[in-house]
């Protein structure tokens, strides 16, 4: 199947007529072609966005809100088709796409459809000076949204929905390895009556199409989710052009388990926080620290539970772990098992590629548990972004806090404890944008989302996103 760019409300071929292959992770086979777009396609998309901006930005907010709600409704009406497309394109279990990815994509539109009707700005009466100061918040213009492959439609819409809700027009690029649901979103937008040019979707490589979006002088805002290295390259281009920039980048998140936690709940959730989506979630707790007194018990129980996870065909109902997204990524993740062994880590479970019957060329790998001797090793410091976690014991709060903060990343952290004092101490002192206590991945879309250190710059989510996608202007009115 050949997918097309969605520009100015129409599906179009790339101007160069160049195409890229799209492989299915579960079979390793070519199953489609996508536009290999370049700066000419991006120019067209930006032009369409500029032309649409005047009407869209001035449209009554309630009308904009209705169109976004309609997109959310249509996504849910077509949930089966979208979930299947996501599972085939990404390799993730169909059940996960059906219960998490697609509902959340719909929620992104529904949430911001509502949020924009509640979005206000501050005003101050300057008593004694005889003036009122108030702030206008206007949409900025053309926004560039670039997203990764791990949660394709979920993260794509996480940016697009607030950007267009706030009255901007968007040029967006999904990851070249998972373009399918972004393509299908174009059809939904047409059906929902989104005016042409408000959303433009350009497919292709980061180096060409992505780079052209970031470099384009008329694109005033960039919202990017992806790797830290790519984020740095984007910042280098965007900074001298004074673009507004939001970067949601990599993570190497600690999962800290104290002996006083609710053990069963912790154990169940830790399996999820380790291996959901094949461990390819920026929020996965890939460094597990366990209090010494329960370490041996945890080790035993964790290995037992993980050994029961079914790695298999993403389209089968009982599959827990599907295929990794690409051959290149599988090779990278597997290489960390070798690095770990050289570093003296012990493979407690997994570590190998798996051949699944009838899917022998698929990119499948066992969930892998590495017992490390020290926190200061490559597998504990670098983001692997696959089904690999490390575990190690700790004795004191000070020791584990230091280890938790000893990485370049600061996206999220999970703490398991019933001790209030400790909860307050850790949630204050851990260097992360999000701290979960006795849970994981419980999201409320009103909350600020983002990371510190090399995990990113800026916050999206809730009103933070609407603030990011608007420009404040203060007006001082003397009376
Ligand atoms: P990449 O950084 O490789 O790619 C992300 C997107 O950027 C893709 O669409 C990619 O296109 C594009 N891109 C690549 N190079 C450039 C460039 N020079 N200019 C503009 N765009 C470019 O990340 P991955 O897709 O590999 O995703 C995995 C990463 O994303 C992990 O590090 C993960 O932690 C992070 N992530 C962060 C999240 C967060 O919220 N903080 C959430 C989810 C993931 P192409 O596909 O063609 O390379």
Coordinates of C-alpha atoms and ligand atoms in Angstrom, one line a residue:
X1 CA 0.0 0.0 0.0
X2 CA 1.2 3.5 -0.9
X3 CA 0.3 6.2 1.6
X4 CA 0.3 9.9 0.6
X5 CA 1.0 13.2 2.2
X6 CA -2.0 15.2 3.5
X7 CA -1.6 18.8 2.4
X8 CA -4.3 21.4 2.1
X9 CA -7.0 18.9 2.8
X10 CA -6.0 16.6 0.0
X11 CA -3.9 13.4 -0.3
X12 CA -0.9 14.1 -2.6
X13 CA 2.2 12.3 -3.8
X14 CA 5.6 13.6 -2.9
X15 CA 6.7 16.2 -5.5
X16 CA 9.9 14.2 -6.2
X17 CA 7.9 11.0 -6.6
X18 CA 10.4 9.3 -4.3
X19 CA 9.2 6.7 -1.9
X20 CA 10.5 4.9 1.2
X21 CA 9.9 1.2 2.1
X22 CA 7.7 0.5 5.1
X23 CA 8.4 -2.8 6.9
X24 CA 6.0 -4.8 9.1
X25 CA 7.9 -5.5 12.4
X26 CA 6.1 -8.9 13.1
X27 CA 7.0 -10.3 9.7
X28 CA 10.0 -8.4 8.7
X29 CA 8.4 -7.9 5.3
X30 CA 7.9 -4.9 3.2
X31 CA 4.2 -4.0 3.3
X32 CA 4.0 -0.5 2.0
X33 CA 5.6 2.6 0.7
X34 CA 5.6 6.1 2.1
X35 CA 6.5 9.5 0.6
X36 CA 10.1 10.4 0.9
X37 CA 9.2 14.1 1.2
X38 CA 11.7 16.9 0.9
X39 CA 11.7 20.7 1.5
X40 CA 9.5 21.3 -1.6
X41 CA 6.7 19.2 0.0
X42 CA 7.2 21.0 3.3
X43 CA 7.0 24.4 1.4
X44 CA 3.6 23.4 0.0
X45 CA 2.4 22.3 3.5
X46 CA 3.6 25.5 5.1
X47 CA 1.9 27.6 2.4
X48 CA -1.3 25.7 3.0
X49 CA -1.0 26.3 6.7
X50 CA -0.3 30.0 6.2
X51 CA -3.4 30.4 4.0
X52 CA -5.6 28.6 6.5
X53 CA -4.4 30.5 9.5
X54 CA -6.5 33.7 9.2
X55 CA -9.9 32.0 9.2
X56 CA -8.9 29.3 11.7
X57 CA -7.4 31.6 14.2
X58 CA -10.4 33.9 14.1
X59 CA -13.0 31.1 14.2
X60 CA -15.3 31.1 17.2
X61 CA -13.7 28.9 19.8
X62 CA -16.8 26.9 20.3
X63 CA -16.8 26.0 16.5
X64 CA -13.2 24.9 16.7
X65 CA -14.0 22.9 19.7
X66 CA -16.9 21.1 17.9
X67 CA -14.6 20.1 15.1
X68 CA -12.0 18.7 17.5
X69 CA -14.7 16.8 19.3
X70 CA -15.9 15.4 16.0
X71 CA -12.4 14.1 15.3
X72 CA -12.3 12.4 18.7
X73 CA -15.7 10.8 18.0
X74 CA -14.7 9.5 14.5
X75 CA -11.4 8.1 15.9
X76 CA -13.4 6.0 18.4
X77 CA -16.0 5.0 15.7
X78 CA -13.0 3.7 13.7
X79 CA -11.1 2.3 16.7
X80 CA -10.8 -1.3 15.3
X81 CA -9.2 -0.1 12.0
X82 CA -6.9 2.3 13.7
X83 CA -5.8 -0.2 16.4
X84 CA -5.1 -2.8 13.8
X85 CA -3.1 -0.4 11.6
X86 CA -1.1 0.6 14.7
X87 CA -0.3 -2.9 15.7
X88 CA 0.7 -3.9 12.2
X89 CA 2.8 -0.8 11.6
X90 CA 4.5 -0.7 15.0
X91 CA 4.6 -4.3 16.2
X92 CA 2.8 -3.6 19.4
X93 CA 0.0 -5.9 20.7
X94 CA -3.3 -5.1 19.2
X95 CA -4.9 -5.2 22.6
X96 CA -2.6 -2.4 23.8
X97 CA -3.3 -0.3 20.7
X98 CA -7.1 -0.8 21.2
X99 CA -7.1 0.0 24.9
X100 CA -4.4 2.6 25.2
X101 CA -3.0 4.2 22.0
X102 CA -6.2 4.9 20.0
X103 CA -8.5 5.9 23.0
X104 CA -5.7 8.2 24.2
X105 CA -5.4 9.8 20.7
X106 CA -9.2 10.4 20.8
X107 CA -8.8 11.8 24.4
X108 CA -6.2 14.2 23.2
X109 CA -8.6 15.8 20.8
X110 CA -11.6 15.7 23.2
X111 CA -9.5 17.1 26.1
X112 CA -8.2 20.0 24.2
X113 CA -11.5 20.6 22.5
X114 CA -12.8 21.2 26.0
X115 CA -9.7 22.9 27.5
X116 CA -9.7 25.7 24.9
X117 CA -13.2 26.7 26.0
X118 CA -11.9 27.0 29.6
X119 CA -8.6 28.7 28.8
X120 CA -8.3 32.2 30.2
X121 CA -5.6 34.7 30.9
X122 CA -4.7 36.9 33.9
X123 CA -5.6 40.5 34.5
X124 CA -4.3 42.8 37.2
X125 CA -5.8 46.0 38.5
X126 CA -2.8 48.3 39.2
X127 CA -4.5 50.1 42.1
X128 CA -3.0 53.5 42.8
X129 CA -1.7 53.8 39.2
X130 CA -5.2 53.9 37.7
X131 CA -4.6 51.1 35.2
X132 CA -5.7 47.6 34.3
X133 CA -3.2 45.2 32.9
X134 CA -4.6 42.2 31.0
X135 CA -3.0 39.6 28.8
X136 CA -4.1 38.5 25.4
X137 CA -3.2 35.0 24.3
X138 CA -3.0 34.7 20.5
X139 CA -2.2 31.7 18.4
X140 CA 1.2 32.0 16.9
X141 CA 0.9 30.9 13.3
X142 CA 2.4 27.8 11.7
X143 CA 3.5 25.1 14.2
X144 CA 5.8 22.2 13.3
X145 CA 5.1 18.9 15.2
X146 CA 7.5 16.0 15.0
X147 CA 6.8 12.7 16.8
X148 CA 8.5 9.3 17.3
X149 CA 7.5 5.7 16.5
X150 CA 6.8 4.2 20.0
X151 CA 3.3 5.6 20.5
X152 CA 2.6 6.8 17.0
X153 CA -0.9 8.3 17.0
X154 CA -0.9 8.9 20.7
X155 CA 2.1 11.2 20.6
X156 CA 1.3 12.7 17.2
X157 CA -2.1 13.9 18.4
X158 CA -0.7 15.0 21.8
X159 CA 0.9 17.8 19.9
X160 CA -1.5 18.5 17.1
X161 CA -4.6 18.7 19.2
X162 CA -3.5 21.6 21.5
X163 CA -1.8 23.3 18.7
X164 CA -4.9 23.5 16.5
X165 CA -7.2 24.0 19.5
X166 CA -5.3 27.1 20.3
X167 CA -5.9 28.4 16.7
X168 CA -2.6 27.5 15.0
X169 CA -2.2 25.6 11.8
X170 CA 0.2 22.7 11.8
X171 CA 2.7 20.9 9.6
X172 CA 3.3 17.6 11.2
X173 CA 5.7 14.7 10.5
X174 CA 5.2 11.2 12.1
X175 CA 8.1 8.9 12.4
X176 CA 9.0 7.4 9.1
X177 CA 8.8 3.9 10.5
X178 CA 5.2 4.2 11.8
X179 CA 3.3 6.5 9.4
X180 CA 0.1 4.5 9.0
X181 CA -2.3 5.9 11.6
X182 CA -1.1 9.5 10.9
X183 CA -2.1 8.8 7.3
X184 CA -5.5 7.5 8.4
X185 CA -6.0 10.6 10.6
X186 CA -6.1 12.7 7.4
X187 CA -9.3 10.9 6.3
X188 CA -10.9 11.5 9.7
X189 CA -10.0 15.3 9.5
X190 CA -11.7 15.5 6.2
X191 CA -14.8 13.8 7.5
X192 CA -14.9 16.0 10.6
X193 CA -14.9 19.1 8.5
X194 CA -11.5 20.4 9.6
X195 CA -10.9 23.3 7.2
X196 CA -8.2 22.5 4.6
X197 CA -4.7 23.6 5.5
X198 CA -5.3 23.6 9.3
X199 CA -3.4 20.3 9.6
X200 CA -0.9 19.1 7.0
X201 CA 0.9 15.8 7.3
X202 CA 4.2 15.3 5.6
X203 CA 5.8 11.9 5.6
X204 CA 9.5 11.1 5.2
X205 CA 12.9 11.0 6.9
X206 CA 13.9 13.2 9.8
X207 CA 17.0 14.3 8.0
X208 CA 15.0 15.7 5.1
X209 CA 11.3 16.3 5.8
X210 CA 11.9 16.8 9.5
X211 CA 14.8 19.0 9.0
X212 CA 12.9 21.1 6.4
X213 CA 10.1 21.7 8.9
X214 CA 12.5 22.7 11.7
X215 CA 14.5 25.0 9.3
X216 CA 11.5 26.7 7.6
X217 CA 11.5 30.4 8.4
X218 CA 7.7 30.5 8.5
X219 CA 7.4 27.8 11.1
X220 CA 7.5 29.7 14.3
X221 CA 7.0 26.9 16.9
X222 CA 8.5 23.4 17.1
X223 CA 7.1 20.7 19.3
X224 CA 9.3 17.7 19.2
X225 CA 9.2 14.3 20.9
X226 CA 12.1 11.9 20.2
X227 CA 15.7 11.1 21.1
X228 CA 17.9 13.5 23.1
X229 CA 20.5 13.6 20.3
X230 CA 17.8 14.6 17.7
X231 CA 16.5 17.2 20.2
X232 CA 19.9 18.8 20.4
X233 CA 20.3 18.9 16.6
X234 CA 16.8 20.5 16.3
X235 CA 17.6 23.1 19.0
X236 CA 20.8 24.1 17.1
X237 CA 18.7 25.0 14.1
X238 CA 15.8 26.5 15.9
X239 CA 17.7 28.6 18.5
X240 CA 19.3 31.2 16.1
X241 CA 15.9 31.6 14.3
X242 CA 14.3 32.3 17.8
X243 CA 11.7 29.7 17.4
X244 CA 9.6 28.6 20.3
X245 CA 10.7 25.1 21.2
X246 CA 9.3 22.3 23.3
X247 CA 11.5 19.2 23.5
X248 CA 10.2 15.9 25.0
X249 CA 13.3 13.6 25.0
X250 CA 14.7 10.4 26.3
X251 CA 14.5 8.9 29.8
X252 CA 16.3 6.3 32.0
X253 CA 13.8 6.3 34.8
X254 CA 14.3 4.8 38.2
X255 CA 11.8 2.5 39.8
X256 CA 12.5 2.5 43.6
X257 CA 11.0 -0.2 45.6
X258 CA 11.0 0.0 49.5
X259 CA 10.2 -3.0 51.7
X260 CA 7.1 -1.3 53.2
X261 CA 5.2 -1.1 49.9
X262 CA 2.1 -3.0 48.9
X263 CA 4.1 -5.8 47.5
X264 CA 1.6 -7.5 45.1
X265 CA 0.5 -4.2 43.6
X266 CA 4.1 -3.2 43.1
X267 CA 5.1 -6.5 41.5
X268 CA 2.2 -6.5 39.0
X269 CA 2.8 -2.8 38.1
X270 CA 6.6 -3.3 37.8
X271 CA 6.1 -5.9 35.1
X272 CA 4.0 -3.3 33.2
X273 CA 6.4 -0.4 33.8
X274 CA 9.3 -2.6 32.6
X275 CA 7.9 -4.3 29.5
X276 CA 4.7 -2.5 28.3
X277 CA 5.0 -1.7 24.6
X278 CA 8.2 -3.9 24.5
X279 CA 9.8 -1.4 26.9
X280 CA 9.6 1.2 24.2
X281 CA 7.9 3.9 26.3
X282 CA 10.0 6.9 27.4
X283 CA 8.3 6.6 30.9
X284 CA 9.3 2.9 31.4
X285 CA 11.1 2.3 34.7
X286 CA 14.2 0.7 33.3
X287 CA 16.4 1.0 36.4
X288 CA 14.9 -1.0 39.2
X289 CA 16.3 -0.4 42.7
X290 CA 15.0 -2.8 45.5
X291 CA 15.5 -2.4 49.2
X292 CA 18.0 -5.1 50.3
X293 CA 15.6 -6.8 52.8
X294 CA 13.2 -7.8 50.0
X295 CA 15.7 -8.1 47.2
X296 CA 16.0 -11.9 46.9
X297 CA 12.2 -12.4 47.2
X298 CA 11.6 -9.7 44.6
X299 CA 14.2 -11.1 42.2
X300 CA 12.6 -14.5 42.4
X301 CA 9.0 -13.3 42.0
X302 CA 9.8 -10.8 39.3
X303 CA 11.6 -13.5 37.2
X304 CA 8.7 -15.9 37.7
X305 CA 6.1 -13.3 36.5
X306 CA 8.2 -12.1 33.6
X307 CA 8.8 -15.7 32.4
X308 CA 5.0 -16.0 31.9
X309 CA 4.7 -13.1 29.5
X310 CA 3.8 -14.3 26.1
X311 CA 6.0 -12.9 23.3
X312 CA 4.2 -13.3 20.0
X313 CA 2.1 -12.2 17.1
X314 CA 0.8 -8.7 17.9
X315 CA -2.5 -9.5 16.4
X316 CA -3.2 -12.5 18.8
X317 CA -5.4 -11.6 21.8
X318 CA -3.2 -13.1 24.5
X319 CA 0.1 -11.6 23.4
X320 CA 1.8 -9.5 26.0
X321 CA 4.9 -8.5 24.1
X322 CA 4.9 -7.9 20.4
X323 CA 7.8 -7.1 18.0
X324 CA 10.3 -4.4 18.3
X325 CA 9.8 -1.6 15.8
X326 CA 12.6 -2.3 13.4
X327 CA 15.5 -4.6 12.6
X328 CA 17.9 -1.8 13.3
X329 CA 16.3 -1.1 16.7
X330 CA 16.3 -4.8 17.6
X331 CA 20.0 -5.0 16.8
X332 CA 20.7 -2.0 19.0
X333 CA 18.7 -3.4 21.9
X334 CA 20.3 -6.8 21.7
X335 CA 23.8 -5.2 21.6
X336 CA 23.2 -3.9 25.1
X337 CA 22.9 -7.5 26.4
X338 CA 26.4 -8.1 25.2
X339 CA 27.6 -4.8 26.7
X340 CA 26.0 -5.8 30.0
X341 CA 27.7 -9.2 30.1
X342 CA 31.1 -7.5 29.4
X343 CA 30.3 -5.1 32.3
X344 CA 29.8 -8.1 34.6
X345 CA 26.0 -8.1 34.8
X346 CA 24.1 -11.3 35.2
X347 CA 21.3 -12.2 32.8
X348 CA 18.5 -13.3 35.1
X349 CA 16.0 -13.8 32.3
X350 CA 15.8 -13.4 28.5
X351 CA 18.5 -11.7 26.6
X352 CA 17.9 -13.3 23.2
X353 CA 16.0 -12.8 20.0
X354 CA 13.1 -15.1 19.5
X355 CA 11.8 -16.8 16.4
X356 CA 8.0 -17.0 16.5
X357 CA 6.3 -19.7 14.4
X358 CA 5.2 -18.4 11.0
X359 CA 6.8 -15.1 11.9
X360 CA 10.4 -16.2 11.7
X361 CA 11.7 -12.9 10.3
X362 CA 9.9 -10.7 12.8
X363 CA 11.8 -8.5 15.3
X364 CA 11.0 -10.4 18.5
X365 CA 13.0 -10.4 21.7
X366 CA 12.6 -11.9 25.1
X367 CA 11.9 -9.6 28.0
X368 CA 15.2 -9.3 29.7
X369 CA 16.2 -8.8 33.3
X370 CA 19.8 -7.9 34.1
X371 CA 21.2 -7.9 37.6
X372 CA 23.9 -5.2 37.7
X373 CA 26.6 -4.8 40.3
X374 CA 26.9 -1.1 40.1
X375 CA 24.7 1.8 39.0
X376 CA 27.7 3.2 37.2
X377 CA 27.7 1.1 34.1
X378 CA 26.6 1.7 30.5
X379 CA 23.4 -0.3 30.7
X380 CA 22.3 1.7 33.7
X381 CA 23.3 5.1 32.3
X382 CA 22.2 4.9 28.6
X383 CA 18.6 4.8 27.3
X384 CA 18.1 1.4 25.7
X385 CA 14.4 1.9 24.9
X386 CA 13.6 -1.8 24.6
X387 CA 12.5 -4.8 26.7
X388 CA 15.5 -4.6 29.1
X389 CA 15.5 -3.7 32.7
X390 CA 18.3 -3.7 35.3
X391 CA 17.8 -4.6 38.9
X392 CA 20.1 -4.0 41.9
X393 CA 19.7 -3.8 45.7
X394 CA 20.1 -0.8 47.9
X395 CA 20.5 -0.2 51.7
X396 CA 19.7 3.4 52.5
X397 CA 17.5 6.2 51.3
X398 CA 20.6 8.4 50.6
X399 CA 22.3 5.7 48.5
X400 CA 19.3 5.1 46.3
X401 CA 18.4 8.8 45.9
X402 CA 22.0 9.4 44.7
X403 CA 21.8 6.6 42.2
X404 CA 18.3 7.7 41.0
X405 CA 19.7 11.1 40.2
X406 CA 23.0 10.0 38.8
X407 CA 22.0 9.8 35.1
X408 CA 21.9 12.6 32.5
X409 CA 18.1 12.1 32.1
X410 CA 15.2 13.3 34.3
X411 CA 11.9 12.3 32.8
X412 CA 10.0 10.2 35.4
X413 CA 10.4 8.2 38.5
X414 CA 8.4 5.7 40.4
X415 CA 8.6 5.1 44.2
X416 CA 6.9 2.3 46.0
X417 CA 6.5 3.0 49.8
X418 CA 3.8 3.6 52.4
X419 CA 6.0 5.9 54.4
X420 CA 4.8 9.5 54.1
X421 CA 8.0 11.2 55.2
X422 CA 9.9 9.2 52.6
X423 CA 7.4 9.9 49.9
X424 CA 7.7 13.7 50.5
X425 CA 11.4 13.5 50.6
X426 CA 11.8 11.5 47.4
X427 CA 9.1 13.3 45.4
X428 CA 10.9 16.6 46.3
X429 CA 14.5 15.5 45.7
X430 CA 14.2 13.3 42.7
X431 CA 15.3 15.0 39.5
X432 CA 12.3 14.3 37.2
X433 CA 9.4 16.0 35.5
X434 CA 6.9 13.4 36.8
X435 CA 7.0 11.3 40.0
X436 CA 4.6 8.4 40.5
X437 CA 4.1 7.1 44.0
X438 CA 2.6 3.6 44.3
X439 CA 1.5 3.6 40.7
X440 CA 2.9 4.0 37.2
X441 CA 1.6 5.7 34.0
X442 CA -1.5 7.0 35.7
X443 CA -2.0 10.1 33.5
X444 CA -4.3 13.1 34.0
X445 CA -4.2 15.3 30.9
X446 CA -4.5 18.5 33.0
X447 CA -1.1 18.0 34.4
X448 CA 2.2 19.4 33.1
X449 CA 4.2 16.9 31.2
X450 CA 7.9 17.0 30.3
X451 CA 11.4 16.3 31.7
X452 CA 14.4 18.0 33.3
X453 CA 18.1 17.6 32.5
X454 CA 18.6 15.9 29.1
X455 CA 15.0 14.7 29.1
X456 CA 13.8 17.9 27.6
X457 CA 12.9 21.5 27.7
X458 CA 9.4 22.9 28.4
X459 CA 6.1 21.4 29.5
X460 CA 3.1 20.4 27.5
X461 CA -0.2 19.0 28.8
X462 CA -3.2 20.8 30.1
X463 CA -3.0 24.6 30.1
X464 CA 0.8 24.4 29.8
X465 CA 0.3 23.2 26.3
X466 CA -2.2 25.9 25.5
X467 CA 0.3 28.5 26.9
X468 CA 3.1 27.0 24.8
X469 CA 1.0 27.2 21.6
X470 CA 0.0 30.8 22.2
X471 CA 1.9 34.1 22.5
X472 CA 1.0 36.3 25.4
X473 CA 0.7 40.0 24.9
X474 CA 0.2 42.3 27.8
X475 CA -2.0 45.3 27.4
X476 CA -1.9 48.2 30.0
X477 CA -5.0 50.3 30.0
X478 CA -4.9 53.6 31.9
X479 CA -8.2 54.8 33.2
Ligands
LIG1 P1 14.2 10.1 16.9 O1 14.8 11.3 17.7 O2 15.1 9.3 16.1 O3 13.0 10.6 16.0 C1 11.9 11.3 16.4 C2 11.3 12.0 15.2 O4 12.2 13.0 14.8 C3 11.0 11.1 14.0 O5 9.9 11.6 13.3 C4 12.3 11.4 13.2 O6 12.1 11.0 11.9 C5 12.5 12.9 13.4 N1 13.8 13.3 13.1 C6 15.0 12.6 13.2 N2 16.1 13.5 12.9 C7 15.5 14.7 12.7 C8 16.1 16.0 12.3 N3 17.4 16.1 12.2 N4 15.3 17.0 12.2 C9 14.0 16.9 12.4 N5 13.4 15.7 12.7 C10 14.1 14.6 12.9 O7 13.5 9.3 18.0 P2 12.8 7.9 17.8 O8 11.8 8.0 16.8 O9 13.9 6.8 17.7 O10 12.0 7.7 19.2 C11 12.6 7.2 20.4 C12 13.0 8.3 21.3 O11 11.9 9.1 21.6 C13 13.5 7.8 22.6 O12 14.7 8.5 23.0 C14 12.4 8.1 23.6 O13 12.8 8.3 24.9 C15 11.9 9.4 23.0 N6 10.6 9.7 23.5 C16 10.4 10.7 24.4 C17 9.1 10.9 24.9 C18 8.8 12.0 25.9 O14 7.7 12.4 26.1 N7 9.8 12.6 26.5 C19 8.0 10.0 24.6 C20 8.3 9.0 23.6 C21 9.5 8.8 23.1 P3 12.6 9.6 11.4 O15 11.6 8.6 11.9 O16 12.7 9.6 9.9 O17 14.0 9.4 12.0

